[in-house]
Amino acid sequence: MTKRALITGITGQDGSFLAELLHSKGYEVHGLMRRSAVPVDQRLGTLAHFVQVEHAELTDAAALQEIVGRLKPDEIYHLAAQSHVQYSFQAPEVTFDINTTGCMRLLEAVRKSSPESRYYQASSSEMFGEPRETPQRETTPFHPMSPYGVSKLAAFWACVVYREAYGLYTTNGILYNHESERRGEDYVTRKITRAAAAISLGLQETLHLGNLDARRDWGYSPEYVEAMWMMLQQDKPGDFIIATGETHTVREFCEVAFAHVGLDWEKHVVVDPAFFRPIESHLLVGDNTKAREVLGWQPRTSFDQIVRRMVDADLAKLRRANAD
Ligand code: NDP
Ligand code: GDR
């Protein structure tokens, strides 16, 4: 029988890769998005050929309940969020409303209208913030270092409570940074690859960045959405860390990206206090043993490959845009 999935955050990086993955597996894919002045086809691109659109804001409990009750999806992937960590310092209340209360609204809709649905929560390594051990495991205590981290941690626990109190199938994927050619342009990786491409084409001169010593455990988004799907195929719900186990600095990211287009990054990057955060997470690196052993998941694309693939995609995109 055809399985039905509902993906929130369908217009985001992970939503788009996950929709393609589920479509390739024969799922009927529904995507939740908020209304905007930009036409749906333009926002969804090629996904518009197979994704059935449901319009709702995460702030609208009644709309969420109507959609979940009508579709009764086999699987719900809750990816929608205010996902920008630095912005969460400027907008903590909105971040909490969307990321935490939004999750509670969706869980309530599932509990009341579709308790058989399997529910995936997009949890984050930011919940570890200032980690008590490195690498982090599913058992490592949490200590978030941003309003975003706090909002995701509360949503994490909401999923655990709904699992334990009501027996719902709720699974938390604790994902470390994952990137791709579809990454939003104000996250550091895409900002760098887009700038390296633009500078090499003579379209830009400098790149303003914050903390170059910041380290992250960067993986490749298409592989991380596979892990999401694998999690919901398990007999029992649980919590899983998805990470590469390797870290690199923002500086190293710049080196590889600029070298790929034959440039010396030090000639173009300007350190700008505007992009520093009030506090910064340190030593976020994940231990993916449980995911490897239970799910059979492992990362395949190396750091250098991710960077180069992103730069190549930005070069192609900018060349197309400037040929018009
Ligand atoms: P994106 O920022 O690319 O996508 C976020 C999505 O959420 C967009 O589709 C956005 O829609 C939607 N959204 C935001 N606010 C609302 C709202 N009020 N109502 C409805 N939809 C809304 O995120 P990613 O794809 O990178 O990440 C997916 C999820 O995984 C997020 O929850 C993120 O916090 C989490 N995560 C991501 C990691 C990463 O490294 N990428 C790592 C760990 C966790 P719109 O287009 O309208 O803005
Ligand atoms: P992060 O990703 O905060 O880890 O959240 P981001 O790419 O924004 O920052 C990574 C690191 O780079 C440093 N940095 C800069 N960051 C941005 N955005 N812009 C800059 O100019 C810049 N210069 C240096 C940051 O200080 C930081 O240390 C991402 C999001 O996808 C979250 O939703 C997700 O939960 C976490 O990853 C895991």
JSON list of N, CA and C and ligand atoms in Angstrom, two decimals, residues 8-16 32-36 43 56-59 78-84 98-99 120-126 148 152 173-179 182-184 187 221 228, ligand 1:
[
{"chain": "A", "resi": 8, "resn": "THR", "atom": "N", "xyz": [6.90, 19.02, 7.10]},
{"chain": "A", "resi": 8, "resn": "THR", "atom": "CA", "xyz": [6.83, 20.46, 7.35]},
{"chain": "A", "resi": 8, "resn": "THR", "atom": "C", "xyz": [8.20, 21.04, 6.98]},
{"chain": "A", "resi": 9, "resn": "GLY", "atom": "N", "xyz": [8.21, 22.32, 6.57]},
{"chain": "A", "resi": 9, "resn": "GLY", "atom": "CA", "xyz": [9.50, 22.90, 6.14]},
{"chain": "A", "resi": 9, "resn": "GLY", "atom": "C", "xyz": [9.90, 22.40, 4.76]},
{"chain": "A", "resi": 10, "resn": "ILE", "atom": "N", "xyz": [8.90, 22.18, 3.92]},
{"chain": "A", "resi": 10, "resn": "ILE", "atom": "CA", "xyz": [9.16, 21.61, 2.58]},
{"chain": "A", "resi": 10, "resn": "ILE", "atom": "C", "xyz": [10.01, 22.54, 1.71]},
{"chain": "A", "resi": 11, "resn": "THR", "atom": "N", "xyz": [9.96, 23.84, 1.99]},
{"chain": "A", "resi": 11, "resn": "THR", "atom": "CA", "xyz": [10.74, 24.78, 1.17]},
{"chain": "A", "resi": 11, "resn": "THR", "atom": "C", "xyz": [12.19, 24.92, 1.65]},
{"chain": "A", "resi": 12, "resn": "GLY", "atom": "N", "xyz": [12.55, 24.23, 2.72]},
{"chain": "A", "resi": 12, "resn": "GLY", "atom": "CA", "xyz": [13.90, 24.32, 3.26]},
{"chain": "A", "resi": 12, "resn": "GLY", "atom": "C", "xyz": [14.85, 23.32, 2.61]},
{"chain": "A", "resi": 13, "resn": "GLN", "atom": "N", "xyz": [16.12, 23.40, 3.01]},
{"chain": "A", "resi": 13, "resn": "GLN", "atom": "CA", "xyz": [17.14, 22.50, 2.45]},
{"chain": "A", "resi": 13, "resn": "GLN", "atom": "C", "xyz": [16.74, 21.03, 2.64]},
{"chain": "A", "resi": 14, "resn": "ASP", "atom": "N", "xyz": [16.52, 20.63, 3.90]},
{"chain": "A", "resi": 14, "resn": "ASP", "atom": "CA", "xyz": [16.26, 19.21, 4.17]},
{"chain": "A", "resi": 14, "resn": "ASP", "atom": "C", "xyz": [14.91, 18.78, 3.61]},
{"chain": "A", "resi": 15, "resn": "GLY", "atom": "N", "xyz": [13.91, 19.67, 3.69]},
{"chain": "A", "resi": 15, "resn": "GLY", "atom": "CA", "xyz": [12.58, 19.33, 3.18]},
{"chain": "A", "resi": 15, "resn": "GLY", "atom": "C", "xyz": [12.65, 18.93, 1.71]},
{"chain": "A", "resi": 16, "resn": "SER", "atom": "N", "xyz": [13.45, 19.64, 0.93]},
{"chain": "A", "resi": 16, "resn": "SER", "atom": "CA", "xyz": [13.50, 19.35, -0.51]},
{"chain": "A", "resi": 16, "resn": "SER", "atom": "C", "xyz": [14.18, 18.00, -0.77]},
{"chain": "A", "resi": 32, "resn": "LEU", "atom": "N", "xyz": [4.05, 20.83, 3.94]},
{"chain": "A", "resi": 32, "resn": "LEU", "atom": "CA", "xyz": [3.42, 21.98, 4.61]},
{"chain": "A", "resi": 32, "resn": "LEU", "atom": "C", "xyz": [4.26, 23.23, 4.40]},
{"chain": "A", "resi": 33, "resn": "MET", "atom": "N", "xyz": [3.61, 24.29, 3.97]},
{"chain": "A", "resi": 33, "resn": "MET", "atom": "CA", "xyz": [4.31, 25.57, 3.82]},
{"chain": "A", "resi": 33, "resn": "MET", "atom": "C", "xyz": [3.40, 26.72, 4.22]},
{"chain": "A", "resi": 34, "resn": "ARG", "atom": "N", "xyz": [4.05, 27.84, 4.61]},
{"chain": "A", "resi": 34, "resn": "ARG", "atom": "CA", "xyz": [3.23, 29.01, 4.91]},
{"chain": "A", "resi": 34, "resn": "ARG", "atom": "C", "xyz": [2.99, 29.79, 3.63]},
{"chain": "A", "resi": 35, "resn": "ARG", "atom": "N", "xyz": [1.89, 30.54, 3.63]},
{"chain": "A", "resi": 35, "resn": "ARG", "atom": "CA", "xyz": [1.58, 31.32, 2.42]},
{"chain": "A", "resi": 35, "resn": "ARG", "atom": "C", "xyz": [2.59, 32.45, 2.26]},
{"chain": "A", "resi": 36, "resn": "SER", "atom": "N", "xyz": [2.85, 32.81, 1.01]},
{"chain": "A", "resi": 36, "resn": "SER", "atom": "CA", "xyz": [3.71, 33.96, 0.77]},
{"chain": "A", "resi": 36, "resn": "SER", "atom": "C", "xyz": [3.33, 34.56, -0.58]},
{"chain": "A", "resi": 43, "resn": "ARG", "atom": "N", "xyz": [8.48, 28.60, -5.49]},
{"chain": "A", "resi": 43, "resn": "ARG", "atom": "CA", "xyz": [9.13, 28.25, -4.22]},
{"chain": "A", "resi": 43, "resn": "ARG", "atom": "C", "xyz": [9.51, 26.78, -4.19]},
{"chain": "A", "resi": 56, "resn": "ALA", "atom": "N", "xyz": [-0.10, 26.13, 5.94]},
{"chain": "A", "resi": 56, "resn": "ALA", "atom": "CA", "xyz": [-0.33, 26.45, 7.36]},
{"chain": "A", "resi": 56, "resn": "ALA", "atom": "C", "xyz": [0.91, 27.08, 7.96]},
{"chain": "A", "resi": 57, "resn": "GLU", "atom": "N", "xyz": [0.68, 27.87, 8.97]},
{"chain": "A", "resi": 57, "resn": "GLU", "atom": "CA", "xyz": [1.76, 28.42, 9.80]},
{"chain": "A", "resi": 57, "resn": "GLU", "atom": "C", "xyz": [1.90, 27.50, 11.01]},
{"chain": "A", "resi": 58, "resn": "LEU", "atom": "N", "xyz": [3.08, 27.41, 11.55]},
{"chain": "A", "resi": 58, "resn": "LEU", "atom": "CA", "xyz": [3.25, 26.61, 12.78]},
{"chain": "A", "resi": 58, "resn": "LEU", "atom": "C", "xyz": [2.61, 27.26, 13.99]},
{"chain": "A", "resi": 59, "resn": "THR", "atom": "N", "xyz": [2.19, 28.52, 13.83]},
{"chain": "A", "resi": 59, "resn": "THR", "atom": "CA", "xyz": [1.53, 29.22, 14.93]},
{"chain": "A", "resi": 59, "resn": "THR", "atom": "C", "xyz": [0.01, 28.97, 14.92]},
{"chain": "A", "resi": 78, "resn": "HIS", "atom": "N", "xyz": [8.84, 16.58, 11.01]},
{"chain": "A", "resi": 78, "resn": "HIS", "atom": "CA", "xyz": [8.67, 17.98, 11.41]},
{"chain": "A", "resi": 78, "resn": "HIS", "atom": "C", "xyz": [10.01, 18.71, 11.30]},
{"chain": "A", "resi": 79, "resn": "LEU", "atom": "N", "xyz": [10.20, 19.35, 10.14]},
{"chain": "A", "resi": 79, "resn": "LEU", "atom": "CA", "xyz": [11.47, 20.04, 9.85]},
{"chain": "A", "resi": 79, "resn": "LEU", "atom": "C", "xyz": [11.35, 21.55, 9.94]},
{"chain": "A", "resi": 80, "resn": "ALA", "atom": "N", "xyz": [10.14, 22.09, 9.86]},
{"chain": "A", "resi": 80, "resn": "ALA", "atom": "CA", "xyz": [9.99, 23.55, 9.83]},
{"chain": "A", "resi": 80, "resn": "ALA", "atom": "C", "xyz": [10.48, 24.16, 11.13]},
{"chain": "A", "resi": 81, "resn": "ALA", "atom": "N", "xyz": [11.21, 25.27, 11.01]},
{"chain": "A", "resi": 81, "resn": "ALA", "atom": "CA", "xyz": [11.73, 25.94, 12.20]},
{"chain": "A", "resi": 81, "resn": "ALA", "atom": "C", "xyz": [12.29, 27.31, 11.85]},
{"chain": "A", "resi": 82, "resn": "GLN", "atom": "N", "xyz": [12.42, 28.15, 12.86]},
{"chain": "A", "resi": 82, "resn": "GLN", "atom": "CA", "xyz": [13.31, 29.32, 12.75]},
{"chain": "A", "resi": 82, "resn": "GLN", "atom": "C", "xyz": [14.68, 28.71, 13.04]},
{"chain": "A", "resi": 83, "resn": "SER", "atom": "N", "xyz": [15.45, 28.47, 11.99]},
{"chain": "A", "resi": 83, "resn": "SER", "atom": "CA", "xyz": [16.62, 27.60, 12.12]},
{"chain": "A", "resi": 83, "resn": "SER", "atom": "C", "xyz": [17.94, 28.37, 12.22]},
{"chain": "A", "resi": 84, "resn": "HIS", "atom": "N", "xyz": [17.89, 29.69, 12.29]},
{"chain": "A", "resi": 84, "resn": "HIS", "atom": "CA", "xyz": [19.13, 30.47, 12.30]},
{"chain": "A", "resi": 84, "resn": "HIS", "atom": "C", "xyz": [19.55, 30.79, 13.74]},
{"chain": "A", "resi": 98, "resn": "ILE", "atom": "N", "xyz": [7.84, 29.42, 17.35]},
{"chain": "A", "resi": 98, "resn": "ILE", "atom": "CA", "xyz": [7.83, 28.54, 16.16]},
{"chain": "A", "resi": 98, "resn": "ILE", "atom": "C", "xyz": [8.42, 27.17, 16.49]},
{"chain": "A", "resi": 99, "resn": "ASN", "atom": "N", "xyz": [9.58, 27.16, 17.14]},
{"chain": "A", "resi": 99, "resn": "ASN", "atom": "CA", "xyz": [10.31, 25.90, 17.30]},
{"chain": "A", "resi": 99, "resn": "ASN", "atom": "C", "xyz": [9.76, 25.02, 18.42]},
{"chain": "A", "resi": 120, "resn": "TYR", "atom": "N", "xyz": [8.76, 12.39, 13.31]},
{"chain": "A", "resi": 120, "resn": "TYR", "atom": "CA", "xyz": [10.20, 12.70, 13.39]},
{"chain": "A", "resi": 120, "resn": "TYR", "atom": "C", "xyz": [10.38, 14.16, 13.79]},
{"chain": "A", "resi": 121, "resn": "GLN", "atom": "N", "xyz": [11.20, 14.41, 14.82]},
{"chain": "A", "resi": 121, "resn": "GLN", "atom": "CA", "xyz": [11.49, 15.77, 15.26]},
{"chain": "A", "resi": 121, "resn": "GLN", "atom": "C", "xyz": [12.92, 16.15, 14.88]},
{"chain": "A", "resi": 122, "resn": "ALA", "atom": "N", "xyz": [13.06, 17.32, 14.22]},
{"chain": "A", "resi": 122, "resn": "ALA", "atom": "CA", "xyz": [14.38, 17.80, 13.79]},
{"chain": "A", "resi": 122, "resn": "ALA", "atom": "C", "xyz": [15.09, 18.44, 14.97]},
{"chain": "A", "resi": 123, "resn": "SER", "atom": "N", "xyz": [15.71, 17.60, 15.79]},
{"chain": "A", "resi": 123, "resn": "SER", "atom": "CA", "xyz": [16.49, 18.10, 16.92]},
{"chain": "A", "resi": 123, "resn": "SER", "atom": "C", "xyz": [17.91, 18.41, 16.45]},
{"chain": "A", "resi": 124, "resn": "SER", "atom": "N", "xyz": [18.68, 19.06, 17.33]},
{"chain": "A", "resi": 124, "resn": "SER", "atom": "CA", "xyz": [19.94, 19.66, 16.86]},
{"chain": "A", "resi": 124, "resn": "SER", "atom": "C", "xyz": [21.09, 19.50, 17.85]},
{"chain": "A", "resi": 125, "resn": "SER", "atom": "N", "xyz": [22.29, 19.43, 17.30]},
{"chain": "A", "resi": 125, "resn": "SER", "atom": "CA", "xyz": [23.51, 19.41, 18.13]},
{"chain": "A", "resi": 125, "resn": "SER", "atom": "C", "xyz": [23.62, 20.68, 18.98]},
{"chain": "A", "resi": 126, "resn": "GLU", "atom": "N", "xyz": [22.92, 21.76, 18.58]},
{"chain": "A", "resi": 126, "resn": "GLU", "atom": "CA", "xyz": [22.94, 23.00, 19.37]},
{"chain": "A", "resi": 126, "resn": "GLU", "atom": "C", "xyz": [22.38, 22.78, 20.77]},
{"chain": "A", "resi": 148, "resn": "TYR", "atom": "N", "xyz": [17.99, 29.53, 20.28]},
{"chain": "A", "resi": 148, "resn": "TYR", "atom": "CA", "xyz": [17.62, 28.45, 19.35]},
{"chain": "A", "resi": 148, "resn": "TYR", "atom": "C", "xyz": [17.83, 27.09, 20.03]},
{"chain": "A", "resi": 152, "resn": "LYS", "atom": "N", "xyz": [14.98, 24.22, 20.82]},
{"chain": "A", "resi": 152, "resn": "LYS", "atom": "CA", "xyz": [15.04, 22.86, 20.29]},
{"chain": "A", "resi": 152, "resn": "LYS", "atom": "C", "xyz": [15.09, 21.83, 21.42]},
{"chain": "A", "resi": 173, "resn": "GLY", "atom": "N", "xyz": [15.82, 13.05, 15.89]},
{"chain": "A", "resi": 173, "resn": "GLY", "atom": "CA", "xyz": [17.11, 12.95, 15.21]},
{"chain": "A", "resi": 173, "resn": "GLY", "atom": "C", "xyz": [17.95, 14.13, 15.68]},
{"chain": "A", "resi": 174, "resn": "ILE", "atom": "N", "xyz": [19.05, 13.84, 16.39]},
{"chain": "A", "resi": 174, "resn": "ILE", "atom": "CA", "xyz": [19.92, 14.93, 16.87]},
{"chain": "A", "resi": 174, "resn": "ILE", "atom": "C", "xyz": [20.99, 15.11, 15.79]},
{"chain": "A", "resi": 175, "resn": "LEU", "atom": "N", "xyz": [20.71, 16.02, 14.88]},
{"chain": "A", "resi": 175, "resn": "LEU", "atom": "CA", "xyz": [21.59, 16.16, 13.71]},
{"chain": "A", "resi": 175, "resn": "LEU", "atom": "C", "xyz": [22.60, 17.28, 13.91]},
{"chain": "A", "resi": 176, "resn": "TYR", "atom": "N", "xyz": [23.83, 16.99, 13.51]},
{"chain": "A", "resi": 176, "resn": "TYR", "atom": "CA", "xyz": [24.89, 17.99, 13.47]},
{"chain": "A", "resi": 176, "resn": "TYR", "atom": "C", "xyz": [24.78, 18.72, 12.13]},
{"chain": "A", "resi": 177, "resn": "ASN", "atom": "N", "xyz": [25.54, 19.81, 12.00]},
{"chain": "A", "resi": 177, "resn": "ASN", "atom": "CA", "xyz": [25.44, 20.65, 10.79]},
{"chain": "A", "resi": 177, "resn": "ASN", "atom": "C", "xyz": [25.53, 19.79, 9.52]},
{"chain": "A", "resi": 178, "resn": "HIS", "atom": "N", "xyz": [24.60, 20.03, 8.62]},
{"chain": "A", "resi": 178, "resn": "HIS", "atom": "CA", "xyz": [24.70, 19.37, 7.32]},
{"chain": "A", "resi": 178, "resn": "HIS", "atom": "C", "xyz": [24.35, 20.37, 6.24]},
{"chain": "A", "resi": 179, "resn": "GLU", "atom": "N", "xyz": [25.10, 20.29, 5.19]},
{"chain": "A", "resi": 179, "resn": "GLU", "atom": "CA", "xyz": [25.15, 21.35, 4.19]},
{"chain": "A", "resi": 179, "resn": "GLU", "atom": "C", "xyz": [24.88, 20.76, 2.81]},
{"chain": "A", "resi": 182, "resn": "ARG", "atom": "N", "xyz": [21.94, 23.37, -1.66]},
{"chain": "A", "resi": 182, "resn": "ARG", "atom": "CA", "xyz": [20.64, 24.01, -1.40]},
{"chain": "A", "resi": 182, "resn": "ARG", "atom": "C", "xyz": [20.61, 24.71, -0.04]},
{"chain": "A", "resi": 183, "resn": "ARG", "atom": "N", "xyz": [21.72, 24.79, 0.66]},
{"chain": "A", "resi": 183, "resn": "ARG", "atom": "CA", "xyz": [21.78, 25.43, 1.96]},
{"chain": "A", "resi": 183, "resn": "ARG", "atom": "C", "xyz": [21.40, 26.90, 1.84]},
{"chain": "A", "resi": 184, "resn": "GLY", "atom": "N", "xyz": [20.72, 27.45, 2.83]},
{"chain": "A", "resi": 184, "resn": "GLY", "atom": "CA", "xyz": [20.37, 28.87, 2.83]},
{"chain": "A", "resi": 184, "resn": "GLY", "atom": "C", "xyz": [21.63, 29.73, 2.76]},
{"chain": "A", "resi": 187, "resn": "TYR", "atom": "N", "xyz": [23.88, 30.93, 6.03]},
{"chain": "A", "resi": 187, "resn": "TYR", "atom": "CA", "xyz": [24.65, 30.00, 6.87]},
{"chain": "A", "resi": 187, "resn": "TYR", "atom": "C", "xyz": [26.09, 30.05, 6.37]},
{"chain": "A", "resi": 221, "resn": "SER", "atom": "N", "xyz": [23.78, 17.02, 3.46]},
{"chain": "A", "resi": 221, "resn": "SER", "atom": "CA", "xyz": [22.34, 16.94, 3.72]},
{"chain": "A", "resi": 221, "resn": "SER", "atom": "C", "xyz": [21.61, 15.73, 3.10]},
{"chain": "A", "resi": 228, "resn": "MET", "atom": "N", "xyz": [16.96, 10.25, 8.52]},
{"chain": "A", "resi": 228, "resn": "MET", "atom": "CA", "xyz": [15.63, 10.55, 9.07]},
{"chain": "A", "resi": 228, "resn": "MET", "atom": "C", "xyz": [14.64, 9.43, 8.71]},
{"chain": "B", "resi": 1, "resn": "NDP", "atom": "P1", "xyz": [15.82, 25.69, 6.57]},
{"chain": "B", "resi": 1, "resn": "NDP", "atom": "O1", "xyz": [16.04, 26.95, 7.30]},
{"chain": "B", "resi": 1, "resn": "NDP", "atom": "O2", "xyz": [16.42, 25.51, 5.21]},
{"chain": "B", "resi": 1, "resn": "NDP", "atom": "O3", "xyz": [14.23, 25.45, 6.43]},
{"chain": "B", "resi": 1, "resn": "NDP", "atom": "C1", "xyz": [13.33, 25.83, 7.43]},
{"chain": "B", "resi": 1, "resn": "NDP", "atom": "C2", "xyz": [11.92, 25.61, 6.94]},
{"chain": "B", "resi": 1, "resn": "NDP", "atom": "O4", "xyz": [11.00, 25.97, 7.98]},
{"chain": "B", "resi": 1, "resn": "NDP", "atom": "C3", "xyz": [11.54, 26.44, 5.70]},
{"chain": "B", "resi": 1, "resn": "NDP", "atom": "O5", "xyz": [10.80, 25.62, 4.84]},
{"chain": "B", "resi": 1, "resn": "NDP", "atom": "C4", "xyz": [10.65, 27.52, 6.30]},
{"chain": "B", "resi": 1, "resn": "NDP", "atom": "O6", "xyz": [9.70, 28.03, 5.41]},
{"chain": "B", "resi": 1, "resn": "NDP", "atom": "C5", "xyz": [9.95, 26.74, 7.40]},
{"chain": "B", "resi": 1, "resn": "NDP", "atom": "N1", "xyz": [9.31, 27.62, 8.40]},
{"chain": "B", "resi": 1, "resn": "NDP", "atom": "C6", "xyz": [9.93, 28.54, 9.19]},
{"chain": "B", "resi": 1, "resn": "NDP", "atom": "N2", "xyz": [9.01, 29.17, 9.95]},
{"chain": "B", "resi": 1, "resn": "NDP", "atom": "C7", "xyz": [7.80, 28.63, 9.65]},
{"chain": "B", "resi": 1, "resn": "NDP", "atom": "C8", "xyz": [6.46, 28.86, 10.13]},
{"chain": "B", "resi": 1, "resn": "NDP", "atom": "N3", "xyz": [6.21, 29.78, 11.05]},
{"chain": "B", "resi": 1, "resn": "NDP", "atom": "N4", "xyz": [5.46, 28.13, 9.61]},
{"chain": "B", "resi": 1, "resn": "NDP", "atom": "C9", "xyz": [5.70, 27.20, 8.66]},
{"chain": "B", "resi": 1, "resn": "NDP", "atom": "N5", "xyz": [6.93, 26.93, 8.17]},
{"chain": "B", "resi": 1, "resn": "NDP", "atom": "C10", "xyz": [7.98, 27.64, 8.67]},
{"chain": "B", "resi": 1, "resn": "NDP", "atom": "O7", "xyz": [16.28, 24.49, 7.52]},
{"chain": "B", "resi": 1, "resn": "NDP", "atom": "P2", "xyz": [17.01, 23.09, 7.19]},
{"chain": "B", "resi": 1, "resn": "NDP", "atom": "O8", "xyz": [16.28, 22.44, 6.07]},
{"chain": "B", "resi": 1, "resn": "NDP", "atom": "O9", "xyz": [18.48, 23.31, 7.11]},
{"chain": "B", "resi": 1, "resn": "NDP", "atom": "O10", "xyz": [16.76, 22.29, 8.55]},
{"chain": "B", "resi": 1, "resn": "NDP", "atom": "C11", "xyz": [15.56, 21.54, 8.76]},
{"chain": "B", "resi": 1, "resn": "NDP", "atom": "C12", "xyz": [15.32, 21.38, 10.25]},
{"chain": "B", "resi": 1, "resn": "NDP", "atom": "O11", "xyz": [16.41, 20.72, 10.86]},
{"chain": "B", "resi": 1, "resn": "NDP", "atom": "C13", "xyz": [15.14, 22.69, 11.03]},
{"chain": "B", "resi": 1, "resn": "NDP", "atom": "O12", "xyz": [14.20, 22.44, 12.04]},
{"chain": "B", "resi": 1, "resn": "NDP", "atom": "C14", "xyz": [16.52, 22.94, 11.64]},
{"chain": "B", "resi": 1, "resn": "NDP", "atom": "O13", "xyz": [16.39, 23.70, 12.82]},
{"chain": "B", "resi": 1, "resn": "NDP", "atom": "C15", "xyz": [16.94, 21.50, 11.93]},
{"chain": "B", "resi": 1, "resn": "NDP", "atom": "N6", "xyz": [18.37, 21.26, 11.93]},
{"chain": "B", "resi": 1, "resn": "NDP", "atom": "C16", "xyz": [19.12, 21.61, 10.83]},
{"chain": "B", "resi": 1, "resn": "NDP", "atom": "C17", "xyz": [20.46, 21.32, 10.78]},
{"chain": "B", "resi": 1, "resn": "NDP", "atom": "C18", "xyz": [21.30, 21.71, 9.59]},
{"chain": "B", "resi": 1, "resn": "NDP", "atom": "O14", "xyz": [22.54, 21.68, 9.73]},
{"chain": "B", "resi": 1, "resn": "NDP", "atom": "N7", "xyz": [20.73, 22.04, 8.45]},
{"chain": "B", "resi": 1, "resn": "NDP", "atom": "C19", "xyz": [21.12, 20.59, 11.89]},
{"chain": "B", "resi": 1, "resn": "NDP", "atom": "C20", "xyz": [20.23, 20.24, 12.98]},
{"chain": "B", "resi": 1, "resn": "NDP", "atom": "C21", "xyz": [18.91, 20.56, 12.97]},
{"chain": "B", "resi": 1, "resn": "NDP", "atom": "P3", "xyz": [9.89, 29.42, 4.58]},
{"chain": "B", "resi": 1, "resn": "NDP", "atom": "O15", "xyz": [10.49, 29.00, 3.26]},
{"chain": "B", "resi": 1, "resn": "NDP", "atom": "O16", "xyz": [8.50, 29.92, 4.46]},
{"chain": "B", "resi": 1, "resn": "NDP", "atom": "O17", "xyz": [10.79, 30.30, 5.39]}
]
